[in-house]
């Protein structure tokens, strides 16, 4: 039997290629035409699987969010929140270029909504009022997405001359880029633990 002249398409293959383009060229760098060229097919062939770019991005986002762990809420709200935030940051760190799309909210994405349901349910079951549980979920998302959007440490140049004389309190700022990964990781952990400890004190003080 002769081999097909058009590559066989699958939704999984389309998503993988789309994410590769996003990782390389950014969210704005993805187009259905560019994706079709990368897959060796015509653009109309993609529309059979994904009628719109938005639907494709939703499925790509679903795959990323599936890596986020919300199972620890069975061990208490504190452990659940810490595990969720850390795994959420790790998932976004693998594909930072798609973070602006994810930051818009869950929409109708099943993976995101299932996690939102587990988080809110876990917090309410632990004694948090529903409104405060909503705000805790939102605040944690702000912390994670903010950390994923960019690096604090890499925003500083490594030239000490920039800081000497004019900015005496920033005498070591030129070293931040060299240690960016550690500083950013530890800063996230510091903020997360301060946030959770503050929540624990609030809940315990009632």
mmCIF file of C-alpha atoms in Angstrom:
data_model
loop_
_atom_site.group_PDB
_atom_site.id
_atom_site.type_symbol
_atom_site.label_atom_id
_atom_site.label_comp_id
_atom_site.label_asym_id
_atom_site.label_seq_id
_atom_site.Cartn_x
_atom_site.Cartn_y
_atom_site.Cartn_z
ATOM 1 C CA UNK A 1 0.000 0.000 0.000
ATOM 2 C CA UNK A 2 1.465 3.420 -0.910
ATOM 3 C CA UNK A 3 2.377 5.678 1.982
ATOM 4 C CA UNK A 4 0.235 8.803 2.448
ATOM 5 C CA UNK A 5 1.732 11.964 0.993
ATOM 6 C CA UNK A 6 0.165 14.125 3.738
ATOM 7 C CA UNK A 7 1.450 13.668 7.287
ATOM 8 C CA UNK A 8 -1.040 12.115 9.667
ATOM 9 C CA UNK A 9 -2.330 14.595 12.199
ATOM 10 C CA UNK A 10 -3.388 14.022 15.775
ATOM 11 C CA UNK A 11 -4.572 16.518 18.339
ATOM 12 C CA UNK A 12 -1.692 15.546 20.614
ATOM 13 C CA UNK A 13 0.832 16.192 17.850
ATOM 14 C CA UNK A 14 -0.767 19.532 17.005
ATOM 15 C CA UNK A 15 -0.655 20.615 20.656
ATOM 16 C CA UNK A 16 2.964 19.560 21.035
ATOM 17 C CA UNK A 17 4.021 21.484 17.935
ATOM 18 C CA UNK A 18 2.001 24.537 19.004
ATOM 19 C CA UNK A 19 3.654 24.568 22.416
ATOM 20 C CA UNK A 20 7.067 24.253 20.809
ATOM 21 C CA UNK A 21 6.356 27.366 18.740
ATOM 22 C CA UNK A 22 5.060 29.247 21.786
ATOM 23 C CA UNK A 23 8.145 28.298 23.795
ATOM 24 C CA UNK A 24 10.396 29.494 20.988
ATOM 25 C CA UNK A 25 8.560 32.488 19.512
ATOM 26 C CA UNK A 26 6.137 33.578 22.208
ATOM 27 C CA UNK A 27 2.370 33.556 22.342
ATOM 28 C CA UNK A 28 2.039 36.109 19.544
ATOM 29 C CA UNK A 29 4.381 34.022 17.417
ATOM 30 C CA UNK A 30 1.837 31.217 17.093
ATOM 31 C CA UNK A 31 -0.442 31.286 14.067
ATOM 32 C CA UNK A 32 -2.371 28.476 12.444
ATOM 33 C CA UNK A 33 -0.448 29.089 9.235
ATOM 34 C CA UNK A 34 2.930 28.821 10.965
ATOM 35 C CA UNK A 35 1.763 25.744 12.850
ATOM 36 C CA UNK A 36 0.566 24.092 9.641
ATOM 37 C CA UNK A 37 3.935 24.754 8.004
ATOM 38 C CA UNK A 38 5.770 23.216 10.967
ATOM 39 C CA UNK A 39 3.591 20.112 10.676
ATOM 40 C CA UNK A 40 3.922 19.915 6.899
ATOM 41 C CA UNK A 41 0.208 20.318 6.193
ATOM 42 C CA UNK A 42 -2.138 23.013 4.943
ATOM 43 C CA UNK A 43 -3.877 25.308 7.421
ATOM 44 C CA UNK A 44 -7.349 23.932 6.569
ATOM 45 C CA UNK A 45 -6.174 20.486 7.706
ATOM 46 C CA UNK A 46 -5.702 21.898 11.212
ATOM 47 C CA UNK A 47 -9.203 23.303 11.384
ATOM 48 C CA UNK A 48 -10.671 19.809 11.277
ATOM 49 C CA UNK A 49 -9.064 19.208 14.678
ATOM 50 C CA UNK A 50 -9.117 22.765 16.028
ATOM 51 C CA UNK A 51 -11.574 25.175 14.398
ATOM 52 C CA UNK A 52 -9.988 28.160 16.196
ATOM 53 C CA UNK A 53 -6.650 29.116 17.675
ATOM 54 C CA UNK A 54 -8.419 29.814 20.976
ATOM 55 C CA UNK A 55 -9.637 26.219 21.198
ATOM 56 C CA UNK A 56 -6.125 24.982 20.499
ATOM 57 C CA UNK A 57 -4.670 27.217 23.213
ATOM 58 C CA UNK A 58 -7.301 25.998 25.653
ATOM 59 C CA UNK A 59 -6.223 22.400 25.090
ATOM 60 C CA UNK A 60 -2.525 23.302 25.347
ATOM 61 C CA UNK A 61 -3.303 25.088 28.606
ATOM 62 C CA UNK A 62 -5.249 22.067 29.859
ATOM 63 C CA UNK A 63 -2.194 19.856 29.387
ATOM 64 C CA UNK A 64 0.002 22.254 31.341
ATOM 65 C CA UNK A 65 -2.491 22.625 34.198
ATOM 66 C CA UNK A 66 -2.859 18.834 34.459
ATOM 67 C CA UNK A 67 0.617 18.903 36.040
ATOM 68 C CA UNK A 68 -0.619 21.075 38.914
ATOM 69 C CA UNK A 69 -1.128 19.043 42.100
ATOM 70 C CA UNK A 70 -4.146 19.831 44.290
ATOM 71 C CA UNK A 71 -4.379 16.420 45.937
ATOM 72 C CA UNK A 72 -2.753 17.520 49.204
ATOM 73 C CA UNK A 73 -5.880 19.294 50.432
ATOM 74 C CA UNK A 74 -6.846 15.904 51.859
ATOM 75 C CA UNK A 75 -3.997 16.480 54.370
ATOM 76 C CA UNK A 76 -5.198 19.926 55.412
ATOM 77 C CA UNK A 77 -5.633 23.349 53.875
ATOM 78 C CA UNK A 78 -2.056 24.491 54.627
ATOM 79 C CA UNK A 79 -0.398 21.495 52.964
ATOM 80 C CA UNK A 80 -2.869 21.717 50.096
ATOM 81 C CA UNK A 81 -2.132 25.387 49.484
ATOM 82 C CA UNK A 82 1.645 24.932 49.616
ATOM 83 C CA UNK A 83 1.621 21.920 47.298
ATOM 84 C CA UNK A 84 -0.726 23.635 44.860
ATOM 85 C CA UNK A 85 1.318 26.856 44.726
ATOM 86 C CA UNK A 86 4.669 25.094 44.303
ATOM 87 C CA UNK A 87 3.478 22.715 41.599
ATOM 88 C CA UNK A 88 1.623 25.548 39.851
ATOM 89 C CA UNK A 89 4.793 27.658 39.729
ATOM 90 C CA UNK A 90 6.828 24.682 38.480
ATOM 91 C CA UNK A 91 4.323 23.974 35.691
ATOM 92 C CA UNK A 92 4.327 27.592 34.538
ATOM 93 C CA UNK A 93 8.114 27.844 34.760
ATOM 94 C CA UNK A 94 8.420 25.151 32.075
ATOM 95 C CA UNK A 95 6.453 27.289 29.592
ATOM 96 C CA UNK A 96 6.618 30.954 30.669
ATOM 97 C CA UNK A 97 5.506 32.285 27.276
ATOM 98 C CA UNK A 98 1.988 30.903 27.698
ATOM 99 C CA UNK A 99 1.527 32.417 31.164
ATOM 100 C CA UNK A 100 -0.320 35.530 29.856
ATOM 101 C CA UNK A 101 -2.948 33.235 28.308
ATOM 102 C CA UNK A 102 -3.334 31.213 31.498
ATOM 103 C CA UNK A 103 -3.505 34.404 33.558
ATOM 104 C CA UNK A 104 -6.808 35.346 31.925
ATOM 105 C CA UNK A 105 -8.619 32.768 34.023
ATOM 106 C CA UNK A 106 -9.980 29.246 33.653
ATOM 107 C CA UNK A 107 -12.756 30.002 31.169
ATOM 108 C CA UNK A 108 -14.289 26.612 30.450
ATOM 109 C CA UNK A 109 -11.064 24.620 30.696
ATOM 110 C CA UNK A 110 -11.795 21.390 32.520
ATOM 111 C CA UNK A 111 -8.354 20.961 34.098
ATOM 112 C CA UNK A 112 -8.455 24.466 35.580
ATOM 113 C CA UNK A 113 -12.049 24.203 36.787
ATOM 114 C CA UNK A 114 -11.482 20.827 38.450
ATOM 115 C CA UNK A 115 -8.555 22.283 40.346
ATOM 116 C CA UNK A 116 -10.472 25.412 41.295
ATOM 117 C CA UNK A 117 -13.248 23.174 42.625
ATOM 118 C CA UNK A 118 -10.800 21.093 44.665
ATOM 119 C CA UNK A 119 -9.049 24.158 46.082
ATOM 120 C CA UNK A 120 -12.211 26.010 47.037
ATOM 121 C CA UNK A 121 -13.781 22.855 48.439
ATOM 122 C CA UNK A 122 -10.672 22.040 50.445
ATOM 123 C CA UNK A 123 -10.509 25.513 51.970
ATOM 124 C CA UNK A 124 -14.198 25.644 52.853
ATOM 125 C CA UNK A 125 -14.048 22.151 54.366
ATOM 126 C CA UNK A 126 -11.154 23.346 56.547
ATOM 127 C CA UNK A 127 -13.283 26.119 58.000
ATOM 128 C CA UNK A 128 -12.662 29.074 55.732
ATOM 129 C CA UNK A 129 -15.797 31.071 54.840
ATOM 130 C CA UNK A 130 -16.572 30.776 51.102
ATOM 131 C CA UNK A 131 -15.767 34.431 50.392
ATOM 132 C CA UNK A 132 -12.381 34.196 52.114
ATOM 133 C CA UNK A 133 -11.681 30.866 50.407
ATOM 134 C CA UNK A 134 -12.248 32.636 47.085
ATOM 135 C CA UNK A 135 -9.849 35.423 48.063
ATOM 136 C CA UNK A 136 -7.211 32.926 49.218
ATOM 137 C CA UNK A 137 -7.402 31.154 45.871
ATOM 138 C CA UNK A 138 -7.153 34.442 43.992
ATOM 139 C CA UNK A 139 -4.272 35.722 46.139
ATOM 140 C CA UNK A 140 -2.309 32.513 45.647
ATOM 141 C CA UNK A 141 -2.819 32.758 41.906
ATOM 142 C CA UNK A 142 -1.555 36.360 41.933
ATOM 143 C CA UNK A 143 1.564 35.225 43.778
ATOM 144 C CA UNK A 144 2.250 32.309 41.431
ATOM 145 C CA UNK A 145 1.482 34.070 38.169
ATOM 146 C CA UNK A 146 3.463 37.122 39.235
ATOM 147 C CA UNK A 147 6.470 34.909 39.953
ATOM 148 C CA UNK A 148 6.061 33.155 36.601
ATOM 149 C CA UNK A 149 5.711 36.330 34.527
ATOM 150 C CA UNK A 150 9.320 37.360 34.982
ATOM 151 C CA UNK A 151 12.436 37.311 37.106
ATOM 152 C CA UNK A 152 13.065 39.992 39.723
ATOM 153 C CA UNK A 153 16.784 39.238 39.806
ATOM 154 C CA UNK A 154 17.358 39.284 36.060
ATOM 155 C CA UNK A 155 15.981 42.823 35.938
ATOM 156 C CA UNK A 156 19.282 44.111 37.323
ATOM 157 C CA UNK A 157 22.417 44.517 35.212
ATOM 158 C CA UNK A 158 25.671 42.900 36.306
ATOM 159 C CA UNK A 159 27.751 46.084 35.970
ATOM 160 C CA UNK A 160 28.697 47.391 39.426
ATOM 161 C CA UNK A 161 29.435 50.824 37.981
ATOM 162 C CA UNK A 162 25.729 51.364 37.386
ATOM 163 C CA UNK A 163 25.065 51.324 41.140
ATOM 164 C CA UNK A 164 28.183 52.865 42.672
ATOM 165 C CA UNK A 165 27.837 56.360 44.108
ATOM 166 C CA UNK A 166 24.305 57.058 42.883
ATOM 167 C CA UNK A 167 22.575 54.061 44.538
ATOM 168 C CA UNK A 168 24.567 53.263 47.687
ATOM 169 C CA UNK A 169 21.949 50.834 49.058
ATOM 170 C CA UNK A 170 22.239 48.728 45.892
ATOM 171 C CA UNK A 171 25.932 48.007 46.222
ATOM 172 C CA UNK A 172 25.414 44.256 45.671
ATOM 173 C CA UNK A 173 22.654 44.488 43.050
ATOM 174 C CA UNK A 174 25.085 43.598 40.262
ATOM 175 C CA UNK A 175 25.343 40.094 41.760
ATOM 176 C CA UNK A 176 21.632 39.336 41.473
ATOM 177 C CA UNK A 177 21.699 38.103 37.877
ATOM 178 C CA UNK A 178 24.409 35.572 38.701
ATOM 179 C CA UNK A 179 22.231 34.055 41.415
ATOM 180 C CA UNK A 180 18.875 34.721 39.781
ATOM 181 C CA UNK A 181 17.454 31.202 39.978
ATOM 182 C CA UNK A 182 18.200 30.845 43.685
ATOM 183 C CA UNK A 183 17.060 34.364 44.583
ATOM 184 C CA UNK A 184 13.805 34.024 42.644
ATOM 185 C CA UNK A 185 13.082 30.568 44.055
ATOM 186 C CA UNK A 186 13.839 31.584 47.630
ATOM 187 C CA UNK A 187 11.885 34.836 47.300
ATOM 188 C CA UNK A 188 8.828 32.929 46.104
ATOM 189 C CA UNK A 189 9.142 30.500 49.011
ATOM 190 C CA UNK A 190 9.529 33.376 51.465
ATOM 191 C CA UNK A 191 6.419 35.144 50.182
ATOM 192 C CA UNK A 192 4.407 31.914 50.060
ATOM 193 C CA UNK A 193 5.298 30.884 53.609
ATOM 194 C CA UNK A 194 4.627 34.374 54.988
ATOM 195 C CA UNK A 195 1.256 34.333 53.268
ATOM 196 C CA UNK A 196 0.296 30.895 54.570
ATOM 197 C CA UNK A 197 1.568 31.628 58.072
ATOM 198 C CA UNK A 198 -0.505 34.808 58.109
ATOM 199 C CA UNK A 199 -3.557 32.859 57.039
ATOM 200 C CA UNK A 200 -2.952 30.293 59.779
ATOM 201 C CA UNK A 201 -2.733 33.048 62.378
ATOM 202 C CA UNK A 202 -5.970 34.595 61.083
ATOM 203 C CA UNK A 203 -7.850 31.297 61.154
ATOM 204 C CA UNK A 204 -6.468 30.343 64.563
ATOM 205 C CA UNK A 205 -7.328 33.720 66.064
ATOM 206 C CA UNK A 206 -11.054 33.276 65.609
#
